[in-house]
Coordinates of C-alpha atoms and ligand atoms in Angstrom, one line a residue:
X222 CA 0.0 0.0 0.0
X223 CA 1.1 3.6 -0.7
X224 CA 0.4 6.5 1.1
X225 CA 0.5 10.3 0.0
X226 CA 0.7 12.3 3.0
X227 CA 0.9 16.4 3.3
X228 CA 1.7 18.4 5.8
X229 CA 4.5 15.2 6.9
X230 CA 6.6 17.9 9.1
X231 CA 3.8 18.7 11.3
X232 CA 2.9 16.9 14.7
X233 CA -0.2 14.3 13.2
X234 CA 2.6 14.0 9.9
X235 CA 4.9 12.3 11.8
X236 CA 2.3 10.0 14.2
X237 CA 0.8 8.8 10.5
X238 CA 3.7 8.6 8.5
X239 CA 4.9 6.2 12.0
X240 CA 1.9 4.4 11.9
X241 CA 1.7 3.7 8.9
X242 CA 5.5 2.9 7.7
X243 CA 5.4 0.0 11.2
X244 CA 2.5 -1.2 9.3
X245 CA 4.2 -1.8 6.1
X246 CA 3.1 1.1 4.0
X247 CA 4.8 2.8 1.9
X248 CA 4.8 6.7 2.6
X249 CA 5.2 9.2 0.8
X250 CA 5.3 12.6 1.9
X251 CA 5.4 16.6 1.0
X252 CA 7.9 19.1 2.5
X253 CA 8.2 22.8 2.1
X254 CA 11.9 24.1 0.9
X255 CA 12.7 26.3 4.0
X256 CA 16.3 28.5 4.9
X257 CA 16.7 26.2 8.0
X258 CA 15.7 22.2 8.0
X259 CA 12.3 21.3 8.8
X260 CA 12.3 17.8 9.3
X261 CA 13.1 17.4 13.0
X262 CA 9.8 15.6 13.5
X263 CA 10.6 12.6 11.3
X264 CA 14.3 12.8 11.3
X265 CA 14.0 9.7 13.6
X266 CA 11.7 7.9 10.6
X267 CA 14.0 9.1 7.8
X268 CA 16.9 6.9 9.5
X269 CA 14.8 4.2 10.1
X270 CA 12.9 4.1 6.4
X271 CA 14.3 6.7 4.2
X272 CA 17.6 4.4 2.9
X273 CA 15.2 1.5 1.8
X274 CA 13.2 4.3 0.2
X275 CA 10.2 3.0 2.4
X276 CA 10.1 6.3 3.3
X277 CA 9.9 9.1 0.5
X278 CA 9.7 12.6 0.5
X279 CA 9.5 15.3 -1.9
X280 CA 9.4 19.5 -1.9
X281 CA 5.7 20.6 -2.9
X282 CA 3.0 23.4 -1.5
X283 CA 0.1 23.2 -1.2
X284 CA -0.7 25.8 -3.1
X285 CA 1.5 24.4 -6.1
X286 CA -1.0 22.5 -7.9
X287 CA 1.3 21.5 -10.7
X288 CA 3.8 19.8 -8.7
X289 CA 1.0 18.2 -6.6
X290 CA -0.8 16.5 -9.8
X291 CA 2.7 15.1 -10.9
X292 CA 3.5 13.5 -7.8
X293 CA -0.2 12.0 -7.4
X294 CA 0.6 11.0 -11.9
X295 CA 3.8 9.4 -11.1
X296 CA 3.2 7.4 -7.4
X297 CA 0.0 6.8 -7.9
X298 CA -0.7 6.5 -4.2
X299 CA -3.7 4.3 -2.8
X300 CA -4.6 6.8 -0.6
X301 CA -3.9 10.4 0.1
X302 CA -3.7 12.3 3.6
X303 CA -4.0 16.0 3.5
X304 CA -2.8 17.3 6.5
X305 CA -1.0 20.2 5.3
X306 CA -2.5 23.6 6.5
X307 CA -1.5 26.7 8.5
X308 CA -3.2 25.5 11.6
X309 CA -2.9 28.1 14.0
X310 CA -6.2 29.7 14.7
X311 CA -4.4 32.9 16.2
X312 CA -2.1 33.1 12.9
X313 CA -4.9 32.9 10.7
X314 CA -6.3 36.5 11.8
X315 CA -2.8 37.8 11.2
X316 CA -2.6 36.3 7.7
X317 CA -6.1 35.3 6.5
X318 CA -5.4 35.1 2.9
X319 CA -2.6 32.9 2.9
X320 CA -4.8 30.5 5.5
X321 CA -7.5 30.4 3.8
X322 CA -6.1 30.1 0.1
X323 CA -3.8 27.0 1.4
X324 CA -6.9 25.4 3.1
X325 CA -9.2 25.9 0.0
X326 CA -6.9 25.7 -3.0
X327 CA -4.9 22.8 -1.9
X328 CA -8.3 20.7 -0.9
X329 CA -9.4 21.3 -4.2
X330 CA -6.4 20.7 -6.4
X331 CA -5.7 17.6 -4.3
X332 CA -9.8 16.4 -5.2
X333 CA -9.2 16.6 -8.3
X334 CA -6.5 14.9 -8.9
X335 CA -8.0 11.8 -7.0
X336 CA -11.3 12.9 -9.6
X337 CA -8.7 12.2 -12.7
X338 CA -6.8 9.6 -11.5
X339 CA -7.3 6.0 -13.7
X340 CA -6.5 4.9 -10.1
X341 CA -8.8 4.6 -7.4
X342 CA -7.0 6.7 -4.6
X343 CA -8.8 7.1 -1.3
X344 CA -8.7 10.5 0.3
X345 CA -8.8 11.9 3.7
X346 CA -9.7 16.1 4.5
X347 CA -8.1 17.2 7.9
X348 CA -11.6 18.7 9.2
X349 CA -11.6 20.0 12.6
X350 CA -14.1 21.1 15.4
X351 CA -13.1 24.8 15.1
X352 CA -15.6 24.8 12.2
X353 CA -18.4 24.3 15.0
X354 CA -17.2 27.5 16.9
X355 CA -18.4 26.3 20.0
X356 CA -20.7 28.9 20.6
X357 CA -22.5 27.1 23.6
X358 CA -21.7 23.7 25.6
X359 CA -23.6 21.1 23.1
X360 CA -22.0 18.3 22.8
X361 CA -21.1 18.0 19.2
X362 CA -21.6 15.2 16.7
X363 CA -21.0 14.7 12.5
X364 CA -25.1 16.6 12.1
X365 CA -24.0 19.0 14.4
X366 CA -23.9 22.6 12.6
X367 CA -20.8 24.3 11.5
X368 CA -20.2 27.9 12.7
X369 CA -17.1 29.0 12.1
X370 CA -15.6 31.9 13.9
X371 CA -11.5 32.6 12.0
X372 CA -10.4 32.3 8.9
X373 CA -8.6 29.0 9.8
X374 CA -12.4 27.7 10.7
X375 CA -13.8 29.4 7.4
X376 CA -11.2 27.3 5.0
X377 CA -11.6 24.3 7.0
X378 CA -15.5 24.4 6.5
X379 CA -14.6 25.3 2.2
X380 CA -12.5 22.0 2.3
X381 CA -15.1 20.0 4.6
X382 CA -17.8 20.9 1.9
X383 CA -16.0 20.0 -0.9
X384 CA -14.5 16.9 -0.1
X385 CA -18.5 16.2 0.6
X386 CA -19.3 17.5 -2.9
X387 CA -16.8 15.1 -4.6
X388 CA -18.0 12.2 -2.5
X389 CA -21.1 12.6 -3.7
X390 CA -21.0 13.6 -7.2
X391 CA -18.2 11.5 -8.7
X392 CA -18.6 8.6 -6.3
X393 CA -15.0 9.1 -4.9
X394 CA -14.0 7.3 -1.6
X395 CA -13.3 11.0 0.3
X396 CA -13.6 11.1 3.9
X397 CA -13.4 14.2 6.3
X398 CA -11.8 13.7 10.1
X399 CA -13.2 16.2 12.4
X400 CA -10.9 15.5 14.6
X401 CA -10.8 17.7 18.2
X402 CA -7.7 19.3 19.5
X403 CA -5.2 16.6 19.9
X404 CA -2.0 16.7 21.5
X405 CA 1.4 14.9 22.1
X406 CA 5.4 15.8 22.9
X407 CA 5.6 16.4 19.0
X408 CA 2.9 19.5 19.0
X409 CA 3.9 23.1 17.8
X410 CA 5.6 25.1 20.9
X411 CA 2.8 28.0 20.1
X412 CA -0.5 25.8 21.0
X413 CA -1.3 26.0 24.4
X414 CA -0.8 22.8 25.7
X415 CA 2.9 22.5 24.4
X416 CA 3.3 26.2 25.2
X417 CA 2.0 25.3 28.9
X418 CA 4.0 22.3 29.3
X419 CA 7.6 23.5 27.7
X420 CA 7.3 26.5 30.4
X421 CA 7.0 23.8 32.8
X422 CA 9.7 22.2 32.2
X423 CA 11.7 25.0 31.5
X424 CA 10.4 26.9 35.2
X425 CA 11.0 23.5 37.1
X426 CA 15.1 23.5 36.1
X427 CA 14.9 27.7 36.7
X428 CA 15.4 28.5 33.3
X429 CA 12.6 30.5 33.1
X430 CA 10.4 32.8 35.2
X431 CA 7.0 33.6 34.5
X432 CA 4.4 32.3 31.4
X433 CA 1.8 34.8 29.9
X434 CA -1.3 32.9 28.2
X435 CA -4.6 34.2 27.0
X436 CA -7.7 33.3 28.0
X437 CA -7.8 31.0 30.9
X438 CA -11.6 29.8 30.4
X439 CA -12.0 28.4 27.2
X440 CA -12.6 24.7 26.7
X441 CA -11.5 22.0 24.7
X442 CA -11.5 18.2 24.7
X443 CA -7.8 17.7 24.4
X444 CA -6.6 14.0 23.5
X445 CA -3.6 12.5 22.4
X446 CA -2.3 12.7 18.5
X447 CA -0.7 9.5 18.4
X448 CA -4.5 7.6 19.2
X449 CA -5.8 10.4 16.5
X450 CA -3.7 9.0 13.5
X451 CA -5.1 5.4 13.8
X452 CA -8.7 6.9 13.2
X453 CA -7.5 8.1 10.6
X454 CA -6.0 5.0 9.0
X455 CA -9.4 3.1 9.9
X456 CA -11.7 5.6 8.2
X457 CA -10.1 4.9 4.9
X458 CA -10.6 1.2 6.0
X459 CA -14.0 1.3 6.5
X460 CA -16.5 0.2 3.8
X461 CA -17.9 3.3 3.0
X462 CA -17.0 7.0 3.0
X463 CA -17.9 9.2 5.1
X464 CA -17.9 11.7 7.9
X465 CA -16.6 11.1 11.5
X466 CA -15.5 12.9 14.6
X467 CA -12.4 11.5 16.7
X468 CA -12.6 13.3 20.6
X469 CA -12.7 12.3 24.0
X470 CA -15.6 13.2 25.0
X471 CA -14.5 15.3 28.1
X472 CA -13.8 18.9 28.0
X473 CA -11.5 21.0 30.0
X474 CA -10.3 24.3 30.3
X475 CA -6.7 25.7 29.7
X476 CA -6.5 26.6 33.4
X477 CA -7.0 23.1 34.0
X478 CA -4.5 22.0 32.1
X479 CA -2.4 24.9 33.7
X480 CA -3.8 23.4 36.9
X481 CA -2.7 19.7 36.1
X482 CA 0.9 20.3 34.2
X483 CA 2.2 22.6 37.0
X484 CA 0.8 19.8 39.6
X485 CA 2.9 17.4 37.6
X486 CA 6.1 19.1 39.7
X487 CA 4.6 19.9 42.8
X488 CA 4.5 23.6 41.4
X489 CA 1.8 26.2 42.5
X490 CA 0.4 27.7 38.7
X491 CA -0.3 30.6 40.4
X492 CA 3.2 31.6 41.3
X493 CA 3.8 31.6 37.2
X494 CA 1.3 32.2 35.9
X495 CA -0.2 35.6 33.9
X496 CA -2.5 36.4 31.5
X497 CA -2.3 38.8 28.7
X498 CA -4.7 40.3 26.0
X499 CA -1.9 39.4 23.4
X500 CA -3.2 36.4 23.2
X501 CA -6.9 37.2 23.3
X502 CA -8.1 36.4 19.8
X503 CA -10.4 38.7 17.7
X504 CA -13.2 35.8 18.0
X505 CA -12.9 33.2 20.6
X506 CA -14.0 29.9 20.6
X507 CA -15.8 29.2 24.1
X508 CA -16.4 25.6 24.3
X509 CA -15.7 22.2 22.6
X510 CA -16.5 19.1 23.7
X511 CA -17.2 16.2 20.9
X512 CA -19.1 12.7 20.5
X513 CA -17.4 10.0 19.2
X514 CA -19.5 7.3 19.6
X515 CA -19.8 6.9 15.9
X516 CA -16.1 6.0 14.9
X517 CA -16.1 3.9 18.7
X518 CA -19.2 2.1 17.2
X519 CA -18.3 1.7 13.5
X520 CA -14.6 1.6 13.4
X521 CA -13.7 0.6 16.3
X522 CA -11.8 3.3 17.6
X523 CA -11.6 4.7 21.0
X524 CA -8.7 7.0 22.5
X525 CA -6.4 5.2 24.7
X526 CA -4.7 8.1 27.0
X527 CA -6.7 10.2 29.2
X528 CA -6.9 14.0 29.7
X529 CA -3.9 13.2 32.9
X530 CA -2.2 10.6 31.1
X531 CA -1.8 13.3 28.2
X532 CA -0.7 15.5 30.4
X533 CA 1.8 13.8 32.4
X534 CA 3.6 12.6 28.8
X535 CA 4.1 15.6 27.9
X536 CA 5.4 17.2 30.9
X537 CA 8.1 14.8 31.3
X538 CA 9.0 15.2 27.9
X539 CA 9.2 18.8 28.2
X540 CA 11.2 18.2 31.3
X541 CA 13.7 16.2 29.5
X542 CA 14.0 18.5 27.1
X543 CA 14.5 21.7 29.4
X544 CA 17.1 19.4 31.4
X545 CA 19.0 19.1 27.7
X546 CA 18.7 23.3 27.8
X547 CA 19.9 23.6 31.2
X548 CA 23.3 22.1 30.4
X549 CA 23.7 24.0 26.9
X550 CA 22.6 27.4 29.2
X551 CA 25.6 25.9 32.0
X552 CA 28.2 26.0 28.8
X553 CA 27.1 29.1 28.1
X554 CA 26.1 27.3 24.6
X555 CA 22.4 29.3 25.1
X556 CA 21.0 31.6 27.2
X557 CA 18.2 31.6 29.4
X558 CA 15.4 33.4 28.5
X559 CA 12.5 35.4 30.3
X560 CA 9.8 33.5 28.7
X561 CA 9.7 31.4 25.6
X562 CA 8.3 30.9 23.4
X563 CA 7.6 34.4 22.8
X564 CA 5.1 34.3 19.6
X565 CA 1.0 33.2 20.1
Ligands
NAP238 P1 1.0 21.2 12.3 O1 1.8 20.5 13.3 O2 0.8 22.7 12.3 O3 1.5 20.7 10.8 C1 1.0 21.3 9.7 C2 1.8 20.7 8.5 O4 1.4 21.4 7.3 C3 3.3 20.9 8.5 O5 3.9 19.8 8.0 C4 3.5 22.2 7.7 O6 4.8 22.3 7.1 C5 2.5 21.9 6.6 N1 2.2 23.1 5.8 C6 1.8 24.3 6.3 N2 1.5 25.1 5.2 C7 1.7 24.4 4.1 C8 1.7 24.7 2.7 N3 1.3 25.9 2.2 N4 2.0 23.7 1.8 C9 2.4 22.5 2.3 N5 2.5 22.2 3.6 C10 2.2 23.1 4.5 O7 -0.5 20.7 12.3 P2 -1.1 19.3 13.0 O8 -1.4 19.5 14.4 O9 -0.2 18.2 12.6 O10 -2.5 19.1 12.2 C11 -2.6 18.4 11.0 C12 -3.8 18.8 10.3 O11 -5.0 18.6 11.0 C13 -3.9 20.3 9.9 O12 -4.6 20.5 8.7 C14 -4.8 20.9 11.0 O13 -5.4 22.1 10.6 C15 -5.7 19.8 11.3 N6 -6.3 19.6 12.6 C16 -5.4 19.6 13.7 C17 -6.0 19.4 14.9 C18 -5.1 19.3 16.2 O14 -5.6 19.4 17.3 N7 -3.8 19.1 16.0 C19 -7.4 19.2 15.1 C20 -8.2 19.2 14.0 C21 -7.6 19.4 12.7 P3 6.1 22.9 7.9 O15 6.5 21.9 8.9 O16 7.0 23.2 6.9 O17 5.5 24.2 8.6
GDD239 N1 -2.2 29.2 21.4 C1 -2.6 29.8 22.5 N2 -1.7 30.5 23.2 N3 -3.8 29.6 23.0 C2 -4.2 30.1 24.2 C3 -3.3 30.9 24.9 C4 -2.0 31.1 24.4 O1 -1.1 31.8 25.0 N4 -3.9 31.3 26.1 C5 -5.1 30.8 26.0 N5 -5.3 30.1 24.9 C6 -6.6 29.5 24.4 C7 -7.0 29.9 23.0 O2 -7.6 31.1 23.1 C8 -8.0 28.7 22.7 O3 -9.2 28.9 23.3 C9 -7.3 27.5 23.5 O4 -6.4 28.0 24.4 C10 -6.7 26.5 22.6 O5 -5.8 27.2 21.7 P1 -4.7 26.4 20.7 O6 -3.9 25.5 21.5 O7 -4.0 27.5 20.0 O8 -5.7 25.5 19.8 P2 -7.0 25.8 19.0 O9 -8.1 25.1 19.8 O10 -7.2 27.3 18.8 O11 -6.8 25.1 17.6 C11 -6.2 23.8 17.6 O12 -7.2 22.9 17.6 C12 -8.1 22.9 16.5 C13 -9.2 21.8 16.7 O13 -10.2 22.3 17.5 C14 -5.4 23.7 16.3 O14 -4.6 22.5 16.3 C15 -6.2 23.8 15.1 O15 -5.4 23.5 13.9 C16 -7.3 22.6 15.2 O16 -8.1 22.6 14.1

């Protein structure tokens, strides 16, 4: 079996592209040209796979349609993941166009090259619950209805629809994930929960003071990525297309996590902790909580680590990694920092 995959460099990238290469697939994946190398995710996988070429990867944008429809011409994958995005929420206020164009034109181009192929290639649409905006505290299901708040959410929904539209018209085997915030070591420093549990680590060996965060209230059902990915794999197993939501089924707020990652260390939060409106957003998403029961029903799927199992990984791999710090900081090979990161 062969695997397309965008968006490879990102956090759910490398859980897939895992996933799938220890279950015999071969992957192949997208990565943007960049000054400085952006492969530390899947470094590990490159020296594992990439010499018996299990492993392949290739420079492509999503917004590069021609060099998207020759790689789909010449692998002919049997199913393609488009992960790819600009997926901060934050971000996508600061630079709507470029969010929304690589959401909705890459989608698209992506659709219909699976439309044209003499292959059939099964295709899966990164959906996500910020396209329900979480305006009160429903629990939210696959008929639950979309109202997107950012331009992130707005793109997402564009790509949602179409992937629908091509499903439906053409016959194609296209599903969409609307997956809920997921989480793991390997998520982006500027998310909250990475953000919360690198100043952790980074506090606890007193390489840094103080971390500023936004709003404390809002809610989300936060899992891990790692149990994400294998819904993924077993939608495009399943005997029909379709729509289906991955969550917990639990939702928390940020201060909780705050609460529960400072615990972790017998830290008080409070001591830390303080809030800015630099990381208010124009529009704020309130409250997400999902249902899964449909992908625990049909596919069999369930998440395997809980909302303090999460939290505990990723605290002690956050504490491993500010340890690593504190002895490059003792050389004087870095230097410690007020707060980091210091961007969303
Ligand atoms: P991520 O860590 O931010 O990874 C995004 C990936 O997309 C990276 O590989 C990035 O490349 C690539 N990318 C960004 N812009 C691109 C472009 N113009 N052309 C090609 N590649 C581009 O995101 P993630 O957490 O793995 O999420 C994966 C997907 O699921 C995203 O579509 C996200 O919106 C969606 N999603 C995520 C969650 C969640 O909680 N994690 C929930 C629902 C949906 P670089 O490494 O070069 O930046
Ligand atoms: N990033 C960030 N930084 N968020 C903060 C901060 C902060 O300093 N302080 C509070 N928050 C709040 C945000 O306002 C939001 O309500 C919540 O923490 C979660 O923010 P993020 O971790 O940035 O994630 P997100 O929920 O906006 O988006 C993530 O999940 C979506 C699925 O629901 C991303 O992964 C999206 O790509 C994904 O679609």
């Amino acid at each position: 079996m062969k695997a397309f995959i965008t968006g490879i460099t990102g956090q759910d990238g490398y859980y897939l592209s895992k996933h799938l290469l220890e279950s015999g697939f071969e992957v192949h994946g997208t990565i943007r040209r960049s000054s400085s190398f952006n492969t530390s995710r899947i470094d590990g996988l490159i020296a594992e796979f990439g010499k018996s070429d299990q492993l392949k990867l290739y420079y492509s944008d999503l917004l590069d349609s021609s060099s998207l429809n020759n790689l789909i011409n010449n692998i002919e994958p049997d199913q393609i993941y488009n992960l790819a995005a600009q997926s901060h929420v934050a971000v996508s206020f600061k630079n709507p166009l470029y969010t929304t164009q690589t959401s909705t034109v890459g989608p698209l181009t992506l659709l219909e090259a699976v439309k044209n192929s003499k292959k059939e290639i099964k295709y899966y649409q990164a959906s996500s619950s910020e396209m329900y905006g979480g305006i009160d505290s429903s629990v939210l299901s696959e008929t639950s209805v979309f109202n997107p708040k950012s331009p992130y959410a707005v793109g997402k929904v564009f790509a949602h629809e179409m992937t629908k539209v091509y499903r439906e018209s053409y016959d194609l085997f296209c599903v969409n994930g609307i997956l809920f915030n997921h989480e793991s070591p390997a998520r982006g420093e500027t998310f909250v929960t990475r953000k919360i549990t690198r100043a952790v680590g980074r506090i606890f060996h007193g390489i840094q003071k103080n971390l500023t965060l936004g709003n404390l209230e809002a809610k989300r059902d936060w899992g891990f990525a790692g149990d994400y990915v294998k819904g993924m794999k077993l939608m495009l197993e399943h005997d029909h297309p379709d729509d289906w939501v991955l969550a917990t089924g639990e939702t928390h707020t940020v201060q909780e996590f705050v609460e529960a990652a400072f615990g972790e260390v017998g830290l008080n939060w409070k001591d830390h902790v303080l809030t800015s409106d630099k990381y208010h957003r124009p529009n704020e998403v309130e409250h997400l909580l999902g249902d899964p029961s449909k992908a625990k029903k049909l596919l069999k799927w369930k998440p395997e680590l809980d909302f303090k199992g999460l939290v505990k990984v990723m605290v002690e791999s956050d504490i491993e990694l500010a340890e690593q710090e504190s002895v490059l900081i003792s050389k004087k090979l870095m230097k410690p920092t007020w707060e980091y990161p210091i961007t969303d």
